[in-house]
Short mmCIF file of C-alpha atoms in Angstrom, two decimals:
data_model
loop_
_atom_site.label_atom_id
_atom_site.label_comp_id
_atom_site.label_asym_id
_atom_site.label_seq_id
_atom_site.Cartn_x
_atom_site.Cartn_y
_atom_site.Cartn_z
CA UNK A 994 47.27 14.66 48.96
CA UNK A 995 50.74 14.84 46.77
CA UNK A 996 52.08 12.13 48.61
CA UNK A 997 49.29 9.87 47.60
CA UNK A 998 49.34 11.33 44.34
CA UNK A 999 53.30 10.73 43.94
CA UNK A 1000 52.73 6.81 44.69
CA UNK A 1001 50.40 6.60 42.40
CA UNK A 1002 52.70 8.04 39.42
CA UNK A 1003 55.03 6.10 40.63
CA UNK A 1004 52.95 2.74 40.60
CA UNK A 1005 51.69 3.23 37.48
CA UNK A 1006 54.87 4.17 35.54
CA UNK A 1007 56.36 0.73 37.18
CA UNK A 1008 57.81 -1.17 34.37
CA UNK A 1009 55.55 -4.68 33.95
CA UNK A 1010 58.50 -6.71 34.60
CA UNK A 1011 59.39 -5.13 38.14
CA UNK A 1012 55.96 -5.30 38.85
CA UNK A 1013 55.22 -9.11 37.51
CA UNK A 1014 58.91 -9.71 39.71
CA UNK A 1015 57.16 -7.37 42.63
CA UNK A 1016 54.04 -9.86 43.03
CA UNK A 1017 55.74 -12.72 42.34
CA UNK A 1018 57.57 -12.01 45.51
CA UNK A 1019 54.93 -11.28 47.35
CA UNK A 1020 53.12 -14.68 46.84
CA UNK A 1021 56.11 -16.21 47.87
CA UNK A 1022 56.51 -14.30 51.13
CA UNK A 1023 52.26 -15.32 51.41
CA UNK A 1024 53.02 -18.71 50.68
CA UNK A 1025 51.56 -18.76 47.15
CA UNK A 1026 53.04 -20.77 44.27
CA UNK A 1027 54.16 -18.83 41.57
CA UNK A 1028 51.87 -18.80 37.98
CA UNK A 1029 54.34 -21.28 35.98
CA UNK A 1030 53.58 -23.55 38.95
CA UNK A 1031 49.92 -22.96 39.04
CA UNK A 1032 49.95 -23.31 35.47
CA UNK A 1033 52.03 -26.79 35.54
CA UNK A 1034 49.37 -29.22 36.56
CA UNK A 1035 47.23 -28.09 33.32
CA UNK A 1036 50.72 -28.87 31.20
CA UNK A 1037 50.60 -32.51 32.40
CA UNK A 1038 47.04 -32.94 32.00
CA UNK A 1039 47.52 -31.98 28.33
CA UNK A 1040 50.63 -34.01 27.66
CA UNK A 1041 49.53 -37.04 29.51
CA UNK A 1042 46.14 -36.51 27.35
CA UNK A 1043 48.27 -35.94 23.82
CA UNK A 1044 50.07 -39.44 25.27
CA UNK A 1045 47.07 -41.77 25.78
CA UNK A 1046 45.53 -40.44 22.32
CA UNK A 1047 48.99 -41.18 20.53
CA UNK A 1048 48.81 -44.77 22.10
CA UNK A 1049 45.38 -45.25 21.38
CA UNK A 1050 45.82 -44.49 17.74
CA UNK A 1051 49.47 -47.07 17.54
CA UNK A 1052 46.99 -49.53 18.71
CA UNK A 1053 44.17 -49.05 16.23
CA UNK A 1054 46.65 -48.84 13.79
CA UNK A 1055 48.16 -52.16 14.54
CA UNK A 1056 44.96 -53.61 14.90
CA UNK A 1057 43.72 -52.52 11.74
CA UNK A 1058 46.94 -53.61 9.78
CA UNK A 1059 46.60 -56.73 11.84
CA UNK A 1060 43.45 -57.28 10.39
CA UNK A 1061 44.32 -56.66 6.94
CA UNK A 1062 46.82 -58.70 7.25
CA UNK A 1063 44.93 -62.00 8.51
CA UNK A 1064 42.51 -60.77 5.67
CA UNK A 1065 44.81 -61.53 3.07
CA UNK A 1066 45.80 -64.53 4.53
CA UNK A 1067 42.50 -65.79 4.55
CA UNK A 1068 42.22 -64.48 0.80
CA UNK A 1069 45.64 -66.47 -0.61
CA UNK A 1070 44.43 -69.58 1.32
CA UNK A 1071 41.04 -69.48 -0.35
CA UNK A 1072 42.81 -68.81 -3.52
CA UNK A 1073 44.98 -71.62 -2.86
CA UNK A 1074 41.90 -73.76 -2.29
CA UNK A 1075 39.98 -73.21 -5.03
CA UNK A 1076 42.98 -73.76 -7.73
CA UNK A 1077 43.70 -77.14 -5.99
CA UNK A 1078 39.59 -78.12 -6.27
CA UNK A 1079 39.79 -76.69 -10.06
CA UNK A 1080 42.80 -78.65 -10.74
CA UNK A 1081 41.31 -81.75 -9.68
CA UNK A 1082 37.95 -80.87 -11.56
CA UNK A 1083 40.14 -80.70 -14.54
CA UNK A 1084 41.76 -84.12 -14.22
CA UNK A 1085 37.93 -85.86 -12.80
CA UNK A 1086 36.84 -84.19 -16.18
CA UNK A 1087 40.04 -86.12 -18.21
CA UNK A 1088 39.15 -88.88 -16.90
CA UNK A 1089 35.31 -88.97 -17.66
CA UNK A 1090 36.03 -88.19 -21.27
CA UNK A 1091 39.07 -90.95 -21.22
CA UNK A 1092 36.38 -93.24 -19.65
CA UNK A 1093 33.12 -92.16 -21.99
CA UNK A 1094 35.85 -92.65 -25.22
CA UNK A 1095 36.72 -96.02 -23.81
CA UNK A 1096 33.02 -97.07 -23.29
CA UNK A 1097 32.39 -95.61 -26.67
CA UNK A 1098 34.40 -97.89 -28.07
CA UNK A 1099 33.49 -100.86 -26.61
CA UNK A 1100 29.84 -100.22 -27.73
CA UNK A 1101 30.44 -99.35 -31.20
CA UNK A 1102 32.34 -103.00 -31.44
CA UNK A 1103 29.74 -105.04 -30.12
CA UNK A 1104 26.81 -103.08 -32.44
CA UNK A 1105 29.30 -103.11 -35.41
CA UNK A 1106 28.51 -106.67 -35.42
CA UNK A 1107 24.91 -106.76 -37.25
CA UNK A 1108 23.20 -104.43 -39.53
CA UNK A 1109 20.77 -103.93 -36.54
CA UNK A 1110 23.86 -102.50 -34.63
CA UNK A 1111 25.08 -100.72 -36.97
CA UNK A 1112 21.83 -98.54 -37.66
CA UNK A 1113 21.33 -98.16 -33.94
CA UNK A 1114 25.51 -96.76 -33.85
CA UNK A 1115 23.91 -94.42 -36.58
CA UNK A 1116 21.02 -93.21 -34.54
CA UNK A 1117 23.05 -92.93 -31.36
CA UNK A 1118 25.31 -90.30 -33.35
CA UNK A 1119 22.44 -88.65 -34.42
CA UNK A 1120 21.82 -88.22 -30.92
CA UNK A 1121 24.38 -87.47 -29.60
CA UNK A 1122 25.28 -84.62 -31.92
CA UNK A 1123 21.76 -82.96 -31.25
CA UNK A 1124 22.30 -83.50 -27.17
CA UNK A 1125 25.77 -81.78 -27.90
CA UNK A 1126 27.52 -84.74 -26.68
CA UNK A 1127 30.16 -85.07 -29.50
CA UNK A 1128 33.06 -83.30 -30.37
CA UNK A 1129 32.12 -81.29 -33.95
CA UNK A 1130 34.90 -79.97 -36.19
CA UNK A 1131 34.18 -77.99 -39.15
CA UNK A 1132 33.26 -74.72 -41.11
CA UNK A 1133 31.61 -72.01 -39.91
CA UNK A 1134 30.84 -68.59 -38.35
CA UNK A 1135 32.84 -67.16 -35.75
CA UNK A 1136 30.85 -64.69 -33.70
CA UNK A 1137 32.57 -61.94 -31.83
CA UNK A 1138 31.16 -59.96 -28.98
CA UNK A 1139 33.20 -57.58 -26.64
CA UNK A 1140 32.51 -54.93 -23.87
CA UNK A 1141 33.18 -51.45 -24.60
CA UNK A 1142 36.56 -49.87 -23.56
CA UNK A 1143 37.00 -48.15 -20.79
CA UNK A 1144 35.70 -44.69 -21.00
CA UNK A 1145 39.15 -42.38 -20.26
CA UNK A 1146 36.96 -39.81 -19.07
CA UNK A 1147 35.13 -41.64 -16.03
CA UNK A 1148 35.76 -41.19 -12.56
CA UNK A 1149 37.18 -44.27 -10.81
CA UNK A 1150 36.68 -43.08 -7.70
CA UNK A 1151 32.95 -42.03 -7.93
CA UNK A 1152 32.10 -44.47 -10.72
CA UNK A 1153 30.44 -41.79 -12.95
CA UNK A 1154 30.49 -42.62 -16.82
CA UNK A 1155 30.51 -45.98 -15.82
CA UNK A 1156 26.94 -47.42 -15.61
CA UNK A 1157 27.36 -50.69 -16.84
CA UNK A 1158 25.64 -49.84 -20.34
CA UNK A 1159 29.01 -50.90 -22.25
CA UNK A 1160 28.95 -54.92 -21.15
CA UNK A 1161 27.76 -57.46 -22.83
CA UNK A 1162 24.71 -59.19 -20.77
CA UNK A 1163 23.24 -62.72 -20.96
CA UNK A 1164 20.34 -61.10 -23.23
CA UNK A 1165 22.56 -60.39 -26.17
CA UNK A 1166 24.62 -64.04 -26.15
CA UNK A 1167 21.57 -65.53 -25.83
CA UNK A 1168 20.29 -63.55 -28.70
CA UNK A 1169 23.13 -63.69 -30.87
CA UNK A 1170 22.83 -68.27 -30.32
CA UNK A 1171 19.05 -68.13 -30.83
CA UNK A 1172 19.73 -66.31 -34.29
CA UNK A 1173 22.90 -68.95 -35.32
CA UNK A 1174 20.51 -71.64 -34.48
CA UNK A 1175 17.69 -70.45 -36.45
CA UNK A 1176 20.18 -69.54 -39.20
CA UNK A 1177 21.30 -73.26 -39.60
CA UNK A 1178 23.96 -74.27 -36.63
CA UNK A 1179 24.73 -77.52 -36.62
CA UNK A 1180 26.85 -77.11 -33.45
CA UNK A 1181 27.96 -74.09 -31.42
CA UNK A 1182 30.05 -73.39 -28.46
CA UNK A 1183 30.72 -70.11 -26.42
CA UNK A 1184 34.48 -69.70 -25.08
CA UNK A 1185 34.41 -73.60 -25.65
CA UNK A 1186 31.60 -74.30 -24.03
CA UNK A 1187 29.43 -76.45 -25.60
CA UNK A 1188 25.70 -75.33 -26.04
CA UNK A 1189 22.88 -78.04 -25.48
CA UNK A 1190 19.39 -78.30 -25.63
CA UNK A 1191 19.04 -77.40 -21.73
CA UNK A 1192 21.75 -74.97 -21.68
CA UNK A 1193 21.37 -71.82 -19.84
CA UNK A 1194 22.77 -68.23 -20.26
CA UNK A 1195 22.55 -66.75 -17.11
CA UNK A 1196 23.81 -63.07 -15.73
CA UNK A 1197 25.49 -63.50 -11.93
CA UNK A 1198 26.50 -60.41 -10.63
CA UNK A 1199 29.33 -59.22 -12.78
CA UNK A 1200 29.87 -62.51 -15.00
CA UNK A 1201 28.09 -64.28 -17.76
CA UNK A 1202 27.22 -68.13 -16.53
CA UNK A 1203 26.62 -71.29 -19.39
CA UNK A 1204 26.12 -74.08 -18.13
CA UNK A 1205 26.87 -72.06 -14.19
CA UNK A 1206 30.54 -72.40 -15.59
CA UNK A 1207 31.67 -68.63 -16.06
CA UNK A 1208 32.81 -67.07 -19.12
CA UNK A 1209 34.88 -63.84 -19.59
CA UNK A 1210 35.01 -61.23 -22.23
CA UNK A 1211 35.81 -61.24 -25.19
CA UNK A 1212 33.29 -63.89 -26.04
CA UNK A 1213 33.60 -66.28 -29.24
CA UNK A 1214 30.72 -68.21 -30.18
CA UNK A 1215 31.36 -70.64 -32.85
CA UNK A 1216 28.82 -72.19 -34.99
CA UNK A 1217 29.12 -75.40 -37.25
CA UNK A 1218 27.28 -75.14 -40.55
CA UNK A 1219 27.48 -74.02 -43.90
CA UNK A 1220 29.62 -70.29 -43.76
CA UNK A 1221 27.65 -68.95 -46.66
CA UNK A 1222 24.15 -69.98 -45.41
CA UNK A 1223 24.78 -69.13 -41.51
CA UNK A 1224 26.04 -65.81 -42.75
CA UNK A 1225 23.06 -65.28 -45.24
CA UNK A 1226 20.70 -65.86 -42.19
CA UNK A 1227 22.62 -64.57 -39.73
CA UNK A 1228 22.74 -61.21 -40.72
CA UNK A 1229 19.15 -61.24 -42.07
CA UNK A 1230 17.68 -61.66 -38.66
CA UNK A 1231 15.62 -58.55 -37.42
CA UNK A 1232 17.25 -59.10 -33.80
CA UNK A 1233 20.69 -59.32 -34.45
CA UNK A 1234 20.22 -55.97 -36.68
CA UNK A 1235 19.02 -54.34 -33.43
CA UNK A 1236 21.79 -56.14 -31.38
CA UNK A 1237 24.46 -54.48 -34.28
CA UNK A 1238 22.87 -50.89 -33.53
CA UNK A 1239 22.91 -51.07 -29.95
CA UNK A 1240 26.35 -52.30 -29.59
CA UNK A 1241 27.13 -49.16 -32.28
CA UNK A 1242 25.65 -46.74 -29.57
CA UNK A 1243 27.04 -47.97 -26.68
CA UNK A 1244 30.93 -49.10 -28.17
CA UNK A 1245 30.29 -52.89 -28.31
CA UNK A 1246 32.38 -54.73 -30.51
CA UNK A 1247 30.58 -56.94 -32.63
CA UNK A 1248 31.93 -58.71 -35.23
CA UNK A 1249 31.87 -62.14 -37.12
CA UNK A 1250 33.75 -63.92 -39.84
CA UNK A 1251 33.36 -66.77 -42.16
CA UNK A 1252 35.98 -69.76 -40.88
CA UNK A 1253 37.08 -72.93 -43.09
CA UNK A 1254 37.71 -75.15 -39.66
CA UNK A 1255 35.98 -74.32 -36.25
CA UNK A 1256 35.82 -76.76 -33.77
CA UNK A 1257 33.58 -77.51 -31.13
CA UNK A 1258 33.78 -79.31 -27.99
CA UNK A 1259 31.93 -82.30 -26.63
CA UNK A 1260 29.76 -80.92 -23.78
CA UNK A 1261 28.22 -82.97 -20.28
CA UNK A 1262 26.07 -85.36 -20.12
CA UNK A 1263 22.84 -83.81 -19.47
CA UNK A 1264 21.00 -85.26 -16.33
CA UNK A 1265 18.44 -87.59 -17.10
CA UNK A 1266 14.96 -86.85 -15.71
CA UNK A 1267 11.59 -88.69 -16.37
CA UNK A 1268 8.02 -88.34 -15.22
CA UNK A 1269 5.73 -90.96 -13.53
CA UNK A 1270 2.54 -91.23 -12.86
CA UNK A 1271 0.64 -89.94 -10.00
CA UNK A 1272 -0.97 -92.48 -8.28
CA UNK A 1273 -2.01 -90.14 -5.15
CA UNK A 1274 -5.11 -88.12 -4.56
CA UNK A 1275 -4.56 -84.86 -5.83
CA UNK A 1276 -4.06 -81.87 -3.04
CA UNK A 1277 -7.49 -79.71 -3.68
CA UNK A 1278 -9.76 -82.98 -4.22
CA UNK A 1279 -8.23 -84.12 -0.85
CA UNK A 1280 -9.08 -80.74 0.62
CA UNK A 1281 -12.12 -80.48 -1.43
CA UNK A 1282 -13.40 -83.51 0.11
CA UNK A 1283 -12.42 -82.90 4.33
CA UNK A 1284 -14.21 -79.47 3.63
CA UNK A 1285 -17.36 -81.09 2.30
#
């Protein structure tokens, strides 16, 4: 009984590191490896894992950048593209007007030649100034409309602040040229384009279409006509009083001013369309009559 007793004083007041040293032999004399060696298998499994996720991420990374990278190639060639087409719309466009001067010309010598052709050059002005087909230069109103500025306060990350409220939309342009025409216009023009009969002020996305040619802010429409009158008029109209109040609440900047020489730019030549007569059977006589 106190020999038992003694070993198990003994045992128990063992220092840890004897005893880790103690069994650590003893595995060995058994045959057992050792706990680092147990324990290195796991070590390789994690580093081998840490390895193939560290190569998996270079390559997403290199594909992504890869991507990017053939993304704005794509983007300058496009860019590329579309200045050369623009640049030879521009010149096509000189050379129309060169051409249409040239014929011009040609026909207002051979009319010149009676009385006959001289009232039908007259007409043809009259015309062409109404179809917006002629270059007008004169006095006028200049009409000024311009987003709001950027709010300093909204979040351009999350957009908030910014719900669109301070642009200028199709609806007020086309409201602001439907009151200069009633006023008196003779000719008007917005960012030099030239406004027509068929014209149309359209709202794409995030731009302002005449004509489907796009115009940026700020934009200038120019009228042709008598300042003081188209002023007069202008400001009398019921809709652009409205138009002055809303751009007040939302930070639009509206303005206009009286000019001595605006000028105005020919505008295309509208595409001619005519009607003919229907010499068919109409659709619901045709089905009118197989049903009876």
């Amino acid at each position: 009984m106190g020999a038992s007793l003694l070993d198990q004083v003994l045992a128990e007041t063992l220092d840890p590191a004897y005893a880790r040293a103690a069994e650590a032999k003893a595995a060995r004399a058994a045959g057992d490896p050792p706990d680092g060696a147990r324990r290195r298998p796991g070590a390789l499994v994690v580093a081998l894992t840490m390895a193939l996720a560290g190569l998996l991420s270079a390559v997403t990374y290199d594909q992504a950048a890869s991507g990017e990278a053939g993304r704005e190639e794509v983007r300058a060639a496009l860019v590329e593209d579309i200045g050369a087409q623009s640049a030879t719309t521009d010149d096509l466009a000189a050379e129309l007007e060169d051409l249409r001067g040239r014929v011009a010309d040609a026909r207002d010598d051979a009319l010149a030649a009676s009385a006959v052709g001289q009232r039908a050059i007259d007409d043809l002005r009259a015309a062409e100034l109404a179809a917006g087909l002629d270059t007008v230069t004169g006095p006028g109103l200049l009409v000024t409309l311009a987003d709001a500025e950027p709010d300093a306060d909204a979040d351009p990350v999350g957009g908030s602040g910014d719900d669109g409220s301070g642009d200028v939309r199709d609806g007020d342009l086309q409201l602001v040229v439907n009151a200069l025409w009633a006023a008196g216009a003779e000719a008007v023009s917005i960012n030099d384009q030239r406004l027509g009969p068929t014209t149309a002020i359209r709202f794409a996305g995030e731009a302002v279409l005449v004509d489907f040619r796009p115009v940026t802010n700020p934009y200038r429409i120019s009228a042709i006509g008598d300042p003081e009158e188209l002023r007069a008029r202008f400001l009398a109209s019921p809709e652009v009083n409205a138009l002055a109040v809303i751009s007040e609440s939302y930070g639009l900047r509206f303005e206009f001013a009286q000019e001595d020489e605006l000028s105005v730019p020919a505008g295309g030549v509208p595409e001619l369309r005519s009607a003919a007569p229907f010499t068919g059977q109409p659709a619901e006589a045709a089905a009118g009559g197989a049903g009876g």
